[in-house]
PDB file of C-alpha atoms in Angstrom:
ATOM      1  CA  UNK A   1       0.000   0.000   0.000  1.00 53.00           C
ATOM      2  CA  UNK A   2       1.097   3.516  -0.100  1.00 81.00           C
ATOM      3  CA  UNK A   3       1.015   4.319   3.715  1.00 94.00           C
ATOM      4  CA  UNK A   4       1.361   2.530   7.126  1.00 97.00           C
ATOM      5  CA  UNK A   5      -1.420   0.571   7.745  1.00 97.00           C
ATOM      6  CA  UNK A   6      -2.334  -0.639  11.170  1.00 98.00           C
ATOM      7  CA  UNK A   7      -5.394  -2.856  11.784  1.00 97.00           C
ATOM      8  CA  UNK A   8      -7.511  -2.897  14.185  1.00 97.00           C
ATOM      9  CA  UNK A   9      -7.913   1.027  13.934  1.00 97.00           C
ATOM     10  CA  UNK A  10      -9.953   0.216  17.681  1.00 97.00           C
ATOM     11  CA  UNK A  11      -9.593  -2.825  20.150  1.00 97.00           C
ATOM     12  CA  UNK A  12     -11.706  -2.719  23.618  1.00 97.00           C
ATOM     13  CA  UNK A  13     -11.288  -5.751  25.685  1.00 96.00           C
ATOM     14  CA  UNK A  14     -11.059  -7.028  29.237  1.00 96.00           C
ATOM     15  CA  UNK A  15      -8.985  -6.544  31.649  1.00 97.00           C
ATOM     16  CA  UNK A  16      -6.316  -9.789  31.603  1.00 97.00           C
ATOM     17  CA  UNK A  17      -7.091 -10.664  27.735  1.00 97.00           C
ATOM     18  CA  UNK A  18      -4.290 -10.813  25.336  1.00 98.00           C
ATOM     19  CA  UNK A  19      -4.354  -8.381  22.299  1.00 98.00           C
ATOM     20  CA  UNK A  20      -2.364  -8.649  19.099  1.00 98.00           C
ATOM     21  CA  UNK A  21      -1.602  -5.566  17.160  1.00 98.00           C
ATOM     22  CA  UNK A  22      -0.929  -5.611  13.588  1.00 98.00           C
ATOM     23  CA  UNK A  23       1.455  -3.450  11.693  1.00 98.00           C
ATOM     24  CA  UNK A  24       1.958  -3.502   8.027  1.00 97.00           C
ATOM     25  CA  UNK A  25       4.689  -0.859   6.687  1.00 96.00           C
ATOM     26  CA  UNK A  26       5.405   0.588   3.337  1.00 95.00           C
ATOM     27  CA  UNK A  27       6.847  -1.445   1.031  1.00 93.00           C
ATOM     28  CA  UNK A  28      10.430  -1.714   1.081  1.00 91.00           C
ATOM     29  CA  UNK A  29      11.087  -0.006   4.301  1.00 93.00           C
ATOM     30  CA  UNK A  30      13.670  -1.877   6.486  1.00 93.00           C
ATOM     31  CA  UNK A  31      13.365   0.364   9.467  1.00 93.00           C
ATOM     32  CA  UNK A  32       9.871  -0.501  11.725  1.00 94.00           C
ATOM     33  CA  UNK A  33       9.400   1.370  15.030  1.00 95.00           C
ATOM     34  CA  UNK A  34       6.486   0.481  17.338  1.00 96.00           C
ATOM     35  CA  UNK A  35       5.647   3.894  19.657  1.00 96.00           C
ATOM     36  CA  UNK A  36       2.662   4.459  22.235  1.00 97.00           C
ATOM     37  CA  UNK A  37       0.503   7.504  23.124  1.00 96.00           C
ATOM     38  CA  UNK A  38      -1.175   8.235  26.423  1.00 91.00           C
ATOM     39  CA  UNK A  39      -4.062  10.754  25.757  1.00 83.00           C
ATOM     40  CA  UNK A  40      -2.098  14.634  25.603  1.00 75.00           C
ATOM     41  CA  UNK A  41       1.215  13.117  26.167  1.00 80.00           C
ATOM     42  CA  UNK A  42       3.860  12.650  23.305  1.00 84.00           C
ATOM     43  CA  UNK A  43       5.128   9.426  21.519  1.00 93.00           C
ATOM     44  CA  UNK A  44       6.797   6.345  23.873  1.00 93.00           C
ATOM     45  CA  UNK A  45       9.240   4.416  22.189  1.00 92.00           C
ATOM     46  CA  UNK A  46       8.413   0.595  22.411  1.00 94.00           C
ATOM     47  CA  UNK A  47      11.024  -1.436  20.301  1.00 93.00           C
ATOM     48  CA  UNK A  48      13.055  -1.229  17.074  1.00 91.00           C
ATOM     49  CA  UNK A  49      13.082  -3.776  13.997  1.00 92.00           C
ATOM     50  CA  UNK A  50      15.622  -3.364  11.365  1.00 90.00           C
ATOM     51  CA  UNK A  51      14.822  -6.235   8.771  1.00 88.00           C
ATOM     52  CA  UNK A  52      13.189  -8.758  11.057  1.00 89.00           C
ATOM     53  CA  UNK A  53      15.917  -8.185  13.851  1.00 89.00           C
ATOM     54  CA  UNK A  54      15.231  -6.295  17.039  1.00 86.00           C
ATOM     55  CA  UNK A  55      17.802  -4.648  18.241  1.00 79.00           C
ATOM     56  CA  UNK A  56      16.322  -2.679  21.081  1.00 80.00           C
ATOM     57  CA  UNK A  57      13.558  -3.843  22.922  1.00 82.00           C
ATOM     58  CA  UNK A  58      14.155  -1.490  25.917  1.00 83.00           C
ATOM     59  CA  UNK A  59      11.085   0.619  25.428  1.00 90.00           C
ATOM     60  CA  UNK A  60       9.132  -2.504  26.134  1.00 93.00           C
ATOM     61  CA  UNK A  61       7.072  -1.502  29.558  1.00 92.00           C
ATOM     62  CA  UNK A  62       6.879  -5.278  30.659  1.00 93.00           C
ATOM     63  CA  UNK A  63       7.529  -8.957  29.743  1.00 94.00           C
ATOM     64  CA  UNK A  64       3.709  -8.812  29.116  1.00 97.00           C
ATOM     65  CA  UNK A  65       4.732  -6.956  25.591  1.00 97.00           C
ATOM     66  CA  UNK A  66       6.411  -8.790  23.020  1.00 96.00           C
ATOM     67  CA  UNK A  67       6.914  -7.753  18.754  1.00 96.00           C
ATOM     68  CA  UNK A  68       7.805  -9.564  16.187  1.00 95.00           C
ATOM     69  CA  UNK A  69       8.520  -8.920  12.507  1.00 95.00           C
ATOM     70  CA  UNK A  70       8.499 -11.457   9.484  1.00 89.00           C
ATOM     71  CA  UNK A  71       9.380 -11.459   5.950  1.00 87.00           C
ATOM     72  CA  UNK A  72      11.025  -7.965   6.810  1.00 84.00           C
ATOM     73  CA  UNK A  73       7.407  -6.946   6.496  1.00 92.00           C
ATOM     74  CA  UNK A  74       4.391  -7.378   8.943  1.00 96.00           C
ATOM     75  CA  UNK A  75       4.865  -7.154  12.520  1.00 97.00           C
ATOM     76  CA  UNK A  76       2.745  -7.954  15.223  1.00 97.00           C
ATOM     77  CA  UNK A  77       3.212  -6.295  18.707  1.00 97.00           C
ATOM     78  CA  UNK A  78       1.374  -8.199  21.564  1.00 98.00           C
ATOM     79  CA  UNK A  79       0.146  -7.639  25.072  1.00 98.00           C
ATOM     80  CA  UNK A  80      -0.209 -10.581  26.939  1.00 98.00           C
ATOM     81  CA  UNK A  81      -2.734 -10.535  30.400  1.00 97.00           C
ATOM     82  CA  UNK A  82      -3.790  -6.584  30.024  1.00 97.00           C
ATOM     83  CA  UNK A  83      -4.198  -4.345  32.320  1.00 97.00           C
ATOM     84  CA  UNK A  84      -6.166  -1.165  32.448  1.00 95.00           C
ATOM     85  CA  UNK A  85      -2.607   1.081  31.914  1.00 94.00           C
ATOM     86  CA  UNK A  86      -1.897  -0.676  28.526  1.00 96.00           C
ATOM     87  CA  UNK A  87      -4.719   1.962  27.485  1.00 96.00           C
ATOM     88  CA  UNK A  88      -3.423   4.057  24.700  1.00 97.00           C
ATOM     89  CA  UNK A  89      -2.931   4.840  21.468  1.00 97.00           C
ATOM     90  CA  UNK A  90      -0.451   2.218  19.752  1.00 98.00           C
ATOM     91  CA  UNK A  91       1.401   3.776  16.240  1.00 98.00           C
ATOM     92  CA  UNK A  92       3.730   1.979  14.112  1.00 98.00           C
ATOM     93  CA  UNK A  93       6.349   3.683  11.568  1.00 97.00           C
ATOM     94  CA  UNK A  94       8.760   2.657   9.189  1.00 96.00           C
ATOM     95  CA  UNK A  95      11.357   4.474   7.227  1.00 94.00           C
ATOM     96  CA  UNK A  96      13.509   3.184   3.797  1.00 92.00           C
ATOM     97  CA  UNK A  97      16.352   2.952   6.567  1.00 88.00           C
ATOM     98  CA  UNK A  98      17.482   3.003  10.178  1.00 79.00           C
ATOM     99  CA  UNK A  99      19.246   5.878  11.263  1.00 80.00           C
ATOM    100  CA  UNK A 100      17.716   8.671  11.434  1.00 85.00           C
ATOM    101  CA  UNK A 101      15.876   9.017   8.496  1.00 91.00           C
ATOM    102  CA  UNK A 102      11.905  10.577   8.377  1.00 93.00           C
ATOM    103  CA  UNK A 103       9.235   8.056   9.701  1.00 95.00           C
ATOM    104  CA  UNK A 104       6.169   7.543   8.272  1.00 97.00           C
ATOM    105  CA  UNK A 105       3.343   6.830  10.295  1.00 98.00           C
ATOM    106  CA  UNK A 106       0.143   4.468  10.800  1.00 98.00           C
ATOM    107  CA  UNK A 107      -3.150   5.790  12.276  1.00 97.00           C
ATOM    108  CA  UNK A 108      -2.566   4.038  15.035  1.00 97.00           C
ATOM    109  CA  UNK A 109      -4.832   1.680  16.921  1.00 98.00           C
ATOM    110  CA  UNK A 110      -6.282   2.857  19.877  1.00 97.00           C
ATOM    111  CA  UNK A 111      -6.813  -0.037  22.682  1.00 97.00           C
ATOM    112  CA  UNK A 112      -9.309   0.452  25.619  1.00 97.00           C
ATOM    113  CA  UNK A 113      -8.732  -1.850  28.833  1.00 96.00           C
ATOM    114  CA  UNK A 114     -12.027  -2.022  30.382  1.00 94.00           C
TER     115      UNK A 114
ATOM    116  CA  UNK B   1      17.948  14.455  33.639  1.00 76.00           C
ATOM    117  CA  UNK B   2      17.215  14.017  29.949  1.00 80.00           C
ATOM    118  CA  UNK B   3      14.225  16.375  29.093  1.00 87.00           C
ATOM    119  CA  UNK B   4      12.861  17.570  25.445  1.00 92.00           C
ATOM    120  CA  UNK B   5      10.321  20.702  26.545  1.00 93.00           C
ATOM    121  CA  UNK B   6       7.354  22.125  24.367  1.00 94.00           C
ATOM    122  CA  UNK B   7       4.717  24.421  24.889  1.00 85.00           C
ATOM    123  CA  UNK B   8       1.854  22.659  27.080  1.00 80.00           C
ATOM    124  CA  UNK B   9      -0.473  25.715  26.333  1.00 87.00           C
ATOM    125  CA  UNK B  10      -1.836  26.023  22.879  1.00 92.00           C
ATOM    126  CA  UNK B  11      -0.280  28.922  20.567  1.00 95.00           C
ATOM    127  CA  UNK B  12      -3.350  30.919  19.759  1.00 96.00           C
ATOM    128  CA  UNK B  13      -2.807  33.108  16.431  1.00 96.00           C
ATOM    129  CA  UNK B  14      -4.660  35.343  13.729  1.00 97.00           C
ATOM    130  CA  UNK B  15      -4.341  34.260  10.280  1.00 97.00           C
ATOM    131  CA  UNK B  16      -1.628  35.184   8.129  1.00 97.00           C
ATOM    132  CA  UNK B  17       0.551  35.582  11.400  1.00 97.00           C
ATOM    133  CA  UNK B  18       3.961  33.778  11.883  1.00 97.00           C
ATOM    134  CA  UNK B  19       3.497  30.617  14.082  1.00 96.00           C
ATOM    135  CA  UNK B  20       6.759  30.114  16.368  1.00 97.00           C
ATOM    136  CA  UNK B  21       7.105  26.794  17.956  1.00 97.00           C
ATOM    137  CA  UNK B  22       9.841  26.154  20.631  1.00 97.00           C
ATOM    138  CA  UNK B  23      11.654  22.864  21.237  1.00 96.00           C
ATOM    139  CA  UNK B  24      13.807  22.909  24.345  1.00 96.00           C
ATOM    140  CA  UNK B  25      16.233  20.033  25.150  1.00 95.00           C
ATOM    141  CA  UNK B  26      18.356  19.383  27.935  1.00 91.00           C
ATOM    142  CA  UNK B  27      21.159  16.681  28.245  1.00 87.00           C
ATOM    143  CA  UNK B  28      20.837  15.366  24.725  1.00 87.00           C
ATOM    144  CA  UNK B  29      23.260  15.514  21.747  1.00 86.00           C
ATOM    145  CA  UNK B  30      21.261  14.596  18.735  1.00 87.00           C
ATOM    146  CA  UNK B  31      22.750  14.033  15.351  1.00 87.00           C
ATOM    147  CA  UNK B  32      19.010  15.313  13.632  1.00 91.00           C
ATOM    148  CA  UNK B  33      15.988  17.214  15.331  1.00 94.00           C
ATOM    149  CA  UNK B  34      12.789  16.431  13.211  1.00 96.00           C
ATOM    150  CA  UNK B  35       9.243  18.222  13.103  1.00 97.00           C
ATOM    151  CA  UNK B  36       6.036  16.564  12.982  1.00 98.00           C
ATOM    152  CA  UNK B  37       2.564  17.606  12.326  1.00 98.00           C
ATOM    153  CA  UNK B  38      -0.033  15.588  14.187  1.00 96.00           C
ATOM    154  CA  UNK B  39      -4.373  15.739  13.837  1.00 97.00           C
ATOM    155  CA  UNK B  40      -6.673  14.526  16.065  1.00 94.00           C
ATOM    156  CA  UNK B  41      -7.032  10.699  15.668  1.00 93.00           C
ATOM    157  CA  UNK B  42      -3.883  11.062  12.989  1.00 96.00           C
ATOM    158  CA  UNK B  43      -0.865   9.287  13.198  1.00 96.00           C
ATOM    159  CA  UNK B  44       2.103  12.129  12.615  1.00 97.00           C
ATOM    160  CA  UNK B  45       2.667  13.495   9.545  1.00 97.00           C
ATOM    161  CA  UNK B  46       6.991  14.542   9.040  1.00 97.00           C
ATOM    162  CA  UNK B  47       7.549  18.196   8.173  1.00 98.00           C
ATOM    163  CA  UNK B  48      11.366  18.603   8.254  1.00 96.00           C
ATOM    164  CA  UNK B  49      14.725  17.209   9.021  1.00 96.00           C
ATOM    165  CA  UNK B  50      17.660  19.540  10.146  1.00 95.00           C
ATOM    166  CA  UNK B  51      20.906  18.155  10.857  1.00 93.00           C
ATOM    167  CA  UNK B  52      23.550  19.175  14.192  1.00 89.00           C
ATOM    168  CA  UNK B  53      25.633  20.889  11.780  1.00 91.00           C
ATOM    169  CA  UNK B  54      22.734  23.033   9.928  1.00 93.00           C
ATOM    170  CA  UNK B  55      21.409  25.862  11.396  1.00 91.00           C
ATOM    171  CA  UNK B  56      18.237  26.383   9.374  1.00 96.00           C
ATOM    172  CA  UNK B  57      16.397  24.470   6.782  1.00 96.00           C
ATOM    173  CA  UNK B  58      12.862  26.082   4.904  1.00 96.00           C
ATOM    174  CA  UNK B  59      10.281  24.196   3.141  1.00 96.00           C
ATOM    175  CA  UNK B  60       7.857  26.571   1.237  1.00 96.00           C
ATOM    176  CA  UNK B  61       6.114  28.531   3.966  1.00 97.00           C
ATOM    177  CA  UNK B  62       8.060  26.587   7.096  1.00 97.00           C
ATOM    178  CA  UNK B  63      11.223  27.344   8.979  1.00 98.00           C
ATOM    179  CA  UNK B  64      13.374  25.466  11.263  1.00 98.00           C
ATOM    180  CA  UNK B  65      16.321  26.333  13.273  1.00 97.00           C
ATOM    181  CA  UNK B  66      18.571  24.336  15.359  1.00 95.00           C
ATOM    182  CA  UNK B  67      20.866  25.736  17.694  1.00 93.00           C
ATOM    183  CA  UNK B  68      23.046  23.245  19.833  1.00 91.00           C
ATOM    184  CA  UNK B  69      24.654  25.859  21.771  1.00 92.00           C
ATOM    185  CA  UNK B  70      21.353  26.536  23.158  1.00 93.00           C
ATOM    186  CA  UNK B  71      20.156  23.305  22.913  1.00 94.00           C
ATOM    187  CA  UNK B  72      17.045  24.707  21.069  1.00 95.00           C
ATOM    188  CA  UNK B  73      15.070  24.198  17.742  1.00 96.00           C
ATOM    189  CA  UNK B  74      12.527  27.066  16.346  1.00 97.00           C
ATOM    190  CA  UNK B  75       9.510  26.089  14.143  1.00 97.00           C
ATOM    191  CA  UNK B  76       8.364  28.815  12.080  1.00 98.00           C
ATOM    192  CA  UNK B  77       5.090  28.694  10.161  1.00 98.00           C
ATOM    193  CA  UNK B  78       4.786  31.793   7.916  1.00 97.00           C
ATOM    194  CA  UNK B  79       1.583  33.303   6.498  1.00 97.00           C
ATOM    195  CA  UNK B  80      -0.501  30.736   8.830  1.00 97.00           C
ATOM    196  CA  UNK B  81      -3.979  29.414   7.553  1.00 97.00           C
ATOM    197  CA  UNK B  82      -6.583  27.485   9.532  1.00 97.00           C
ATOM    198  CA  UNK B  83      -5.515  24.337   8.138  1.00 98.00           C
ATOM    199  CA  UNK B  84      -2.484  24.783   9.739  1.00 98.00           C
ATOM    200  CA  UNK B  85      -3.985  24.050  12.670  1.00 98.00           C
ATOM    201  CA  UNK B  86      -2.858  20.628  14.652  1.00 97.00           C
ATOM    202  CA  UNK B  87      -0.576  19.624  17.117  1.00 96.00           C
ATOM    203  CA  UNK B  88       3.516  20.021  16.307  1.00 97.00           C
ATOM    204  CA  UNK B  89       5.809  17.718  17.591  1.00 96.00           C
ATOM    205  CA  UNK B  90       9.729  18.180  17.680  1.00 96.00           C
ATOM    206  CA  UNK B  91      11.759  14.727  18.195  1.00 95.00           C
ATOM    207  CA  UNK B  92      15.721  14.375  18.773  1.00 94.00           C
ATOM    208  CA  UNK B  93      17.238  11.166  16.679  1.00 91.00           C
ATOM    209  CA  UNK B  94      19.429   9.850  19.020  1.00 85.00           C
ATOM    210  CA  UNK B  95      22.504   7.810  17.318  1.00 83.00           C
ATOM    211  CA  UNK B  96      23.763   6.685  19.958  1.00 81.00           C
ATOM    212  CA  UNK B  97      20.814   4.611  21.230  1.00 80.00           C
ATOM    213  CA  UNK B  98      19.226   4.882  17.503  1.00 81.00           C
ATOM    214  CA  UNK B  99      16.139   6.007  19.052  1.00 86.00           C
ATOM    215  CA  UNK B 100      13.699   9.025  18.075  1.00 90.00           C
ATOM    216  CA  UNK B 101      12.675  10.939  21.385  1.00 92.00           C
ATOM    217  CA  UNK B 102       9.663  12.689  21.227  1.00 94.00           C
ATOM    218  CA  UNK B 103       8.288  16.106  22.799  1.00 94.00           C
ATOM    219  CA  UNK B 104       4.413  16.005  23.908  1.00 92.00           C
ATOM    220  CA  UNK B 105       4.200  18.454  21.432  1.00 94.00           C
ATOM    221  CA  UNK B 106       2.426  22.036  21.458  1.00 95.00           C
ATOM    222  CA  UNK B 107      -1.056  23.085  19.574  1.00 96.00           C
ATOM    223  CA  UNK B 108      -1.329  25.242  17.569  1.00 97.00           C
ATOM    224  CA  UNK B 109      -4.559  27.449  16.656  1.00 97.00           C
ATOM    225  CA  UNK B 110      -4.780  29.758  13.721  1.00 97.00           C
ATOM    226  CA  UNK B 111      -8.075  31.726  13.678  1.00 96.00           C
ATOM    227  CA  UNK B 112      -9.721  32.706  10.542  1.00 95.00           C
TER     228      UNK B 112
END
């Protein structure tokens, strides 16, 4: 496709429920960045993909989250058990390359703990 | 402590005005500082890329300077319209941890 497309664009579930978050990036683009954004606050850096490697999963808040990335394509970021602070506003980005270079942005998919 | 500081109050302004956005960092040496434009329900949108060793980069009616001595960036929005209106976020790239670090960003409001 032309953009970043992220799917679902919403996701409410239960409290202790796993969700999977899907991320498909423009075509080409090595670099894949998985952020999240509390209402008002800016963007939280999750983890890193370059190809299908991650090399920095630091942002990751807990061993609940895990990503992963195949074909150098799709990834998926999951949240296993939720809890009602995984609320937010998920966005994915990829760029041609690492370093530095713009990112391009997905809608975003907004996920409601209840 | 490693800070990146932007407006919290929104920047109220007339049309045709010049919008100036302040991005304020503190402990941080970052090779690029990027701009982002960001609606309601939108992912961000990039504006503009200015390197450490550039001080000021223009793209048709924008403006952005970078000075590392002062650790700050300026976003300038010339000749502002309504539909400039959304929230502007500045972001350090990081090479060192290859990481983009985000500011929460400041609104911006142009009136007709």
């Amino acid at each position: 496709g032309a953009g970043v497309s992220q799917s679902p664009s919403n996701k409410v579930t239960e409290k202790g429920k796993d969700v999977e978050l899907r991320c498909d990036p423009i075509s080409g683009h090595t670099a894949l960045y998985w952020y999240r954004q509390s209402l008002g606050q800016g963007l939280e850096f999750l983890i890193y993909f370059q190809g299908n490697s991650a090399p920095d999963k630091s942002g990751l808040p807990s061993d609940r989250f895990s990503a992963e990335r195949t074909g150098g394509s799709v990834s998926t970021l999951t949240i296993q058990r939720t809890q009602q602070e995984d609320s937010a506003v998920y966005l994915c980005a990829s760029s041609r390359t690492g370093g530095g270079q713009p990112q391009h942005f997905g809608d975003g998919t907004r996920l409601s703990i209840l | 402590s490693q800070k990146i500081e932007q407006n919290s109050e929104a920047l109220n302004i007339q049309e045709g005005k010049t919008a100036t956005l302040t991005c304020n960092y503190t402990n941080y040496s970052p090779a690029y500082l990027q701009w982002y434009r960001q609606d309601p329900g939108r992912g961000p949108v990039f504006l503009l890329l200015i390197r450490e060793n550039e001080k000021e980069k223009r793209k048709e009616r924008l403006k952005v300077t970078f000075d590392t001595t002062l650790k700050q960036s300026l976003f300038h929005i010339t000749a502002s319209q309504p539909a400039d209106s959304a929230t502007y976020l500045c972001a350090l790239w990081m090479d060192s941890s290859y990481k983009l670090i985000f500011g929460s960003g400041t609104r911006l409001l142009v009136r007709p």
